[in-house]
mmCIF file of C-alpha atoms in Angstrom:
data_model
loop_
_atom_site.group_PDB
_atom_site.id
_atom_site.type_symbol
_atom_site.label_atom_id
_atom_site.label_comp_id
_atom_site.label_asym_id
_atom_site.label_seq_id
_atom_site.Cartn_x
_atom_site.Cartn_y
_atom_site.Cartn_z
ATOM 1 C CA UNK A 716 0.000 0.000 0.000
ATOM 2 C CA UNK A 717 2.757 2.458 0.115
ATOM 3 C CA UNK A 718 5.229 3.141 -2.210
ATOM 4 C CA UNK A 719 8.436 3.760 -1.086
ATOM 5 C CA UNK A 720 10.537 6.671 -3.213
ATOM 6 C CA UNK A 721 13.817 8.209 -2.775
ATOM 7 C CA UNK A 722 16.329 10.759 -3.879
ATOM 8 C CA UNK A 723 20.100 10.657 -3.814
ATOM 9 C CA UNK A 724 22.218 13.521 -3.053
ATOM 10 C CA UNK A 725 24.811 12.349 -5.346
ATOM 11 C CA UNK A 726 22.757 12.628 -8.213
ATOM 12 C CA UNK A 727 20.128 15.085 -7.966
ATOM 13 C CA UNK A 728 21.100 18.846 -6.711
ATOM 14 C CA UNK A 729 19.197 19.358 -3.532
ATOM 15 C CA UNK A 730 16.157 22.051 -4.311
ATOM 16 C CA UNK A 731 15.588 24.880 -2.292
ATOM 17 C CA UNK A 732 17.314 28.005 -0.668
ATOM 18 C CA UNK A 733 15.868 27.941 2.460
ATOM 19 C CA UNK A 734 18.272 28.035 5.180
ATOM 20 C CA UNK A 735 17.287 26.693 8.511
ATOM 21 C CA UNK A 736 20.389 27.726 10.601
ATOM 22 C CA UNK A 737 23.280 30.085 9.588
ATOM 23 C CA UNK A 738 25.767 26.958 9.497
ATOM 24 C CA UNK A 739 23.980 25.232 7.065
ATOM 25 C CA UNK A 740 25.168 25.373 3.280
ATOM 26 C CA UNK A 741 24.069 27.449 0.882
ATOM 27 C CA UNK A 742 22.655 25.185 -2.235
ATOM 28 C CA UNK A 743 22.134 26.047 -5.362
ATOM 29 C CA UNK A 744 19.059 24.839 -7.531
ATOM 30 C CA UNK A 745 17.769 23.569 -10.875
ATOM 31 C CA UNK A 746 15.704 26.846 -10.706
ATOM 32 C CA UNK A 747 16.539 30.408 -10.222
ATOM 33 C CA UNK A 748 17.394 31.175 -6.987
ATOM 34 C CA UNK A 749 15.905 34.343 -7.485
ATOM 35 C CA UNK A 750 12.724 33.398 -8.390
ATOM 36 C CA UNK A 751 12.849 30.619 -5.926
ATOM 37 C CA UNK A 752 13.199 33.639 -3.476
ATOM 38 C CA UNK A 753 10.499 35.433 -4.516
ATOM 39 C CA UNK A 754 8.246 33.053 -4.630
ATOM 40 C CA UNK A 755 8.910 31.630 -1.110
ATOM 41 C CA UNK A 756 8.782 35.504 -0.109
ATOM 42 C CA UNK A 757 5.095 35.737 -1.747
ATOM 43 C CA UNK A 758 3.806 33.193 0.266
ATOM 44 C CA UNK A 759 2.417 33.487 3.374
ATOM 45 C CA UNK A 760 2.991 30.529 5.247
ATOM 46 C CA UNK A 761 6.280 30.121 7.460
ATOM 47 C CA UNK A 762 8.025 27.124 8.172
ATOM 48 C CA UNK A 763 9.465 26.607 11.677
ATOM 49 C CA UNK A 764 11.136 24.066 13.455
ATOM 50 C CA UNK A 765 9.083 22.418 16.430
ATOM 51 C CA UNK A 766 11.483 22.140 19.300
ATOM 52 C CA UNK A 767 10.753 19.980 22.489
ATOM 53 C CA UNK A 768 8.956 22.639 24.446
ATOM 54 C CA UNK A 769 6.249 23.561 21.328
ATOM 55 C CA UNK A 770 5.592 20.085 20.230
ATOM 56 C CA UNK A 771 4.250 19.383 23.649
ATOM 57 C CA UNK A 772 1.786 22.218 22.684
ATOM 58 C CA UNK A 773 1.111 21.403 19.448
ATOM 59 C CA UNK A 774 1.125 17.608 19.294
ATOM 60 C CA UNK A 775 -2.598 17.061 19.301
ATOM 61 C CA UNK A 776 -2.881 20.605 16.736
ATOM 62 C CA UNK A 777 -0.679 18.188 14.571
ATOM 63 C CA UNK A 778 -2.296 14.872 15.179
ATOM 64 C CA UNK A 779 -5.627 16.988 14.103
ATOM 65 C CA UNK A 780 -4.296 18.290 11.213
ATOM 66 C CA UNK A 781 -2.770 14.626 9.519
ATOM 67 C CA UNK A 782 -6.248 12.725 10.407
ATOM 68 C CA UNK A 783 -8.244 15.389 9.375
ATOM 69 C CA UNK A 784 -6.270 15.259 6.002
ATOM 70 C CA UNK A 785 -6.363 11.710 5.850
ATOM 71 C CA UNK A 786 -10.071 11.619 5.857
ATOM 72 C CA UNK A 787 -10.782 14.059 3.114
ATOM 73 C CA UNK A 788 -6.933 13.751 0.111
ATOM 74 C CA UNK A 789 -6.905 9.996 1.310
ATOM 75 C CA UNK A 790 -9.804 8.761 1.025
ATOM 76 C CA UNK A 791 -10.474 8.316 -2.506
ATOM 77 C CA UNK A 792 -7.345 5.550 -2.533
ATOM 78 C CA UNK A 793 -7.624 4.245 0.875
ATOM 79 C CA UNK A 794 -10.854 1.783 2.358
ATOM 80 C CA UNK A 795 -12.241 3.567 5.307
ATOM 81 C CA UNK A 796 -11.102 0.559 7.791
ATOM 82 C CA UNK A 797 -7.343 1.440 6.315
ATOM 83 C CA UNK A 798 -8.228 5.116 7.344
ATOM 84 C CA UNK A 799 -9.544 4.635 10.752
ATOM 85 C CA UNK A 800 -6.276 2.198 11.605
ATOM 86 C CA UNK A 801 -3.689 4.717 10.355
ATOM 87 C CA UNK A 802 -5.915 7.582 12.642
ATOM 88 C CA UNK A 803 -4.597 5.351 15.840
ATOM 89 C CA UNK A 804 -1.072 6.033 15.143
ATOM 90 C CA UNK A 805 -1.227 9.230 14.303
ATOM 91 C CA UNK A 806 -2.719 10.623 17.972
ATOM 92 C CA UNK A 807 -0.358 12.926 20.016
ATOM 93 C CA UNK A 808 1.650 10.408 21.813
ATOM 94 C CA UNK A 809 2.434 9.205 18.022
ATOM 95 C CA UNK A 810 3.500 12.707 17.395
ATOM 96 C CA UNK A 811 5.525 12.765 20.458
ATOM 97 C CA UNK A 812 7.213 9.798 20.177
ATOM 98 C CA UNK A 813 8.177 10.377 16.546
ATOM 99 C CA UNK A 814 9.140 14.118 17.237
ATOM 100 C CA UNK A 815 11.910 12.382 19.729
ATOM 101 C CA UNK A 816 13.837 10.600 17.279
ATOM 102 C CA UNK A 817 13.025 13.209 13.976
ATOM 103 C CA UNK A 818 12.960 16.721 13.222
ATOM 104 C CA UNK A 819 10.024 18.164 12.936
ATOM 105 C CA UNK A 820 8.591 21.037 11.130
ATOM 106 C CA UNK A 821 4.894 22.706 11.130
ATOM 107 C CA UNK A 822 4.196 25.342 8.368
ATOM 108 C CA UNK A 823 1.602 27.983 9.660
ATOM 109 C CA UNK A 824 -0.014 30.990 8.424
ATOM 110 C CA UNK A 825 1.249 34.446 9.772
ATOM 111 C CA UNK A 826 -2.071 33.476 12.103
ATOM 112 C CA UNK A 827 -0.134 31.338 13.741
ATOM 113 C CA UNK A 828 -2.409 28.480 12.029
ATOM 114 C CA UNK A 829 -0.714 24.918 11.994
ATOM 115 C CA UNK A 830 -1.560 24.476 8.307
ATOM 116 C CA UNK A 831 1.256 20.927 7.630
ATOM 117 C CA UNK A 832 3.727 19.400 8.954
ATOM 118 C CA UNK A 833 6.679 16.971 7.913
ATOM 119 C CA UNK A 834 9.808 15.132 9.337
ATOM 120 C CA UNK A 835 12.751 14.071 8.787
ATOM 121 C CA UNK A 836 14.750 11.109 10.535
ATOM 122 C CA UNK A 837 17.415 8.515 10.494
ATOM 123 C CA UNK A 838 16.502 5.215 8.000
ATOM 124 C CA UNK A 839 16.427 2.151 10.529
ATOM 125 C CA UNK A 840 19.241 3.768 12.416
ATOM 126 C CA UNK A 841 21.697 4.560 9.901
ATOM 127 C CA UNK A 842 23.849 7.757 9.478
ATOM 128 C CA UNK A 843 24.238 8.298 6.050
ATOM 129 C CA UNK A 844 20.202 7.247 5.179
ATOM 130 C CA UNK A 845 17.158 9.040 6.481
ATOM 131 C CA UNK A 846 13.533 9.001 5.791
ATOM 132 C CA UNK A 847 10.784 11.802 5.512
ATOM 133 C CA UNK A 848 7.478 11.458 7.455
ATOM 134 C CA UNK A 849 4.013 12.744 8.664
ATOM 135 C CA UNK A 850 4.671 14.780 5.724
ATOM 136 C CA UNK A 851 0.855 16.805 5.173
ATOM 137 C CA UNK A 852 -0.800 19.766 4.565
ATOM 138 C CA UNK A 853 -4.415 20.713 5.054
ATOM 139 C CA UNK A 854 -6.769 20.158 2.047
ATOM 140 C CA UNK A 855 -7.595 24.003 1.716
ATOM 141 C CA UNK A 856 -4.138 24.869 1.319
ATOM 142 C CA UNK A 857 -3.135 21.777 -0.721
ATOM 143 C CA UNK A 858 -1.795 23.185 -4.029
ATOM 144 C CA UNK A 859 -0.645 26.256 -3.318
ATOM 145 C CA UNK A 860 3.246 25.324 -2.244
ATOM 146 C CA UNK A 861 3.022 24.774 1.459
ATOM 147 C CA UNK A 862 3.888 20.722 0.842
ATOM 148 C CA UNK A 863 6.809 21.862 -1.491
ATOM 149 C CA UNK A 864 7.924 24.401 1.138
ATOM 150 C CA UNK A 865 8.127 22.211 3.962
ATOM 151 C CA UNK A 866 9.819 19.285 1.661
ATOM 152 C CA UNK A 867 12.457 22.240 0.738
ATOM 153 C CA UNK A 868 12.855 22.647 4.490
ATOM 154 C CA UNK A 869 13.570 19.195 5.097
ATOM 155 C CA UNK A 870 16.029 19.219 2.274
ATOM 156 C CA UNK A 871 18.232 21.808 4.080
ATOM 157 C CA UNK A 872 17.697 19.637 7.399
ATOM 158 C CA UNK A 873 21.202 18.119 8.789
ATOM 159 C CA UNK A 874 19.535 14.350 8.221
ATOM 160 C CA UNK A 875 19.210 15.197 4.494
ATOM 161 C CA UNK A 876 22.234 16.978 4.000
ATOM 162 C CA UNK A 877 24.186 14.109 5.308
ATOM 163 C CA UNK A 878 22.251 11.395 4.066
ATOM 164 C CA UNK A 879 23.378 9.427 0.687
ATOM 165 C CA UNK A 880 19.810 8.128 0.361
ATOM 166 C CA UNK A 881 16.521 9.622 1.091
ATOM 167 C CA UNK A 882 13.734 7.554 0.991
ATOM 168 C CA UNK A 883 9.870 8.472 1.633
ATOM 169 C CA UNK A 884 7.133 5.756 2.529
ATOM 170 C CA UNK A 885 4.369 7.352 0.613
ATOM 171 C CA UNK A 886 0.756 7.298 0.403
ATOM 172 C CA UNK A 887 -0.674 6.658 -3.005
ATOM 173 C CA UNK A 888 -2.337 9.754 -2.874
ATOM 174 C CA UNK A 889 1.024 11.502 -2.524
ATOM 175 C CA UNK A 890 3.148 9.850 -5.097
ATOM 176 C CA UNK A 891 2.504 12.250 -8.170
ATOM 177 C CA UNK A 892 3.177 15.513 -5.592
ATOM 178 C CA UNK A 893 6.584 13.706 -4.953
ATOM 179 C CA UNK A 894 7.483 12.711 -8.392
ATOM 180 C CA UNK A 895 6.846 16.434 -9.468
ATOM 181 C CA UNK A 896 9.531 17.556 -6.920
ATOM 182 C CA UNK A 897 12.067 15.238 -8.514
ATOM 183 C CA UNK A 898 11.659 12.108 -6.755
ATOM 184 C CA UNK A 899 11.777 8.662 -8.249
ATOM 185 C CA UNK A 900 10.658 4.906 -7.183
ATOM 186 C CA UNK A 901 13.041 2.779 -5.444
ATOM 187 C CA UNK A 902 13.998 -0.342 -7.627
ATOM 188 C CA UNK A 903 13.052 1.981 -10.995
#
């Protein structure tokens, strides 16, 4: 039921020119930088990193947010017994525990709206593999480059800069958003 994809550093230039932290590297992109810029400056979401103290606070905001999404982008590929197991691991003690071992990122809205959220961890353990999860954004703002913000985000992120191989166990609802931003299936 999911499809795992994946990216390699080695062979694809990492998008983006968000930085997260001052010490991270400046990358350069397929696209203009410029425009890049400007349209990241546009928008009016924010990405920002969810620290220990704030994902206490906005654990069951998140939880919310991925099972309300689930039910409404997911459900045309999904049965609704497959929907209502993946809601009980995605409750705030899943987002806690996962936000423990991951980075993770909310986007919100100058509101201070959670409007998606994504992570980015270690592959089984390993240093020079990671993995992107809980990566979703609320139906209304699906489509207008909050999902390809945060995804830029968690390019710049330590765990992707490092890693060799970047691989994503996706939904098959999100499989053509991820091919469009350059990744491929594993195996072909």
């Amino acid at each position: 039921d999911k499809v795992n994809q994946e990216k390699t550093n080695t062979s694809t230039v990492v998008k983006g020119s968000m930085k997260i932290s001052d010490h991270q590297p400046n990358h350069t992109t397929q696209q203009d930088t410029k425009d890049k810029q400007s349209e990241m400056n546009s928008k009016k979401e924010n990405t920002k990193n969810v620290s220990s103290p704030s994902i206490n606070k906005d654990a069951e905001k998140v939880s919310s947010l991925i099972i309300h999404t689930v039910r409404i982008s997911n459900i045309k590929d999904y049965s609704v017994e497959l929907m209502e197991e993946l809601e009980k691991h995605q409750q705030p003690k899943n987002i806690l525990e996962r936000a423990s071992w991951t980075h993770f990122y909310v986007a919100e809205t100058d509101n201070g709206v959670i409007i998606g959220c994504g992570a980015i961890g270690p592959y089984w353990g390993k240093e020079d593999e990671s993995s992107l999860f809980n990566i979703f954004v609320l139906p209304e703002y699906q489509g207008k480059g909050v999902g390809r913000k945060i995804i830029e985000t968690l390019e710049q992120d330590e765990l992707f800069l490092r890693a060799k191989r970047v691989e994503i166990p996706a939904s098959i609802t999100a499989c053509d958003f991820y091919r469009k931003l350059g990744y491929t299936y594993k195996n072909g």
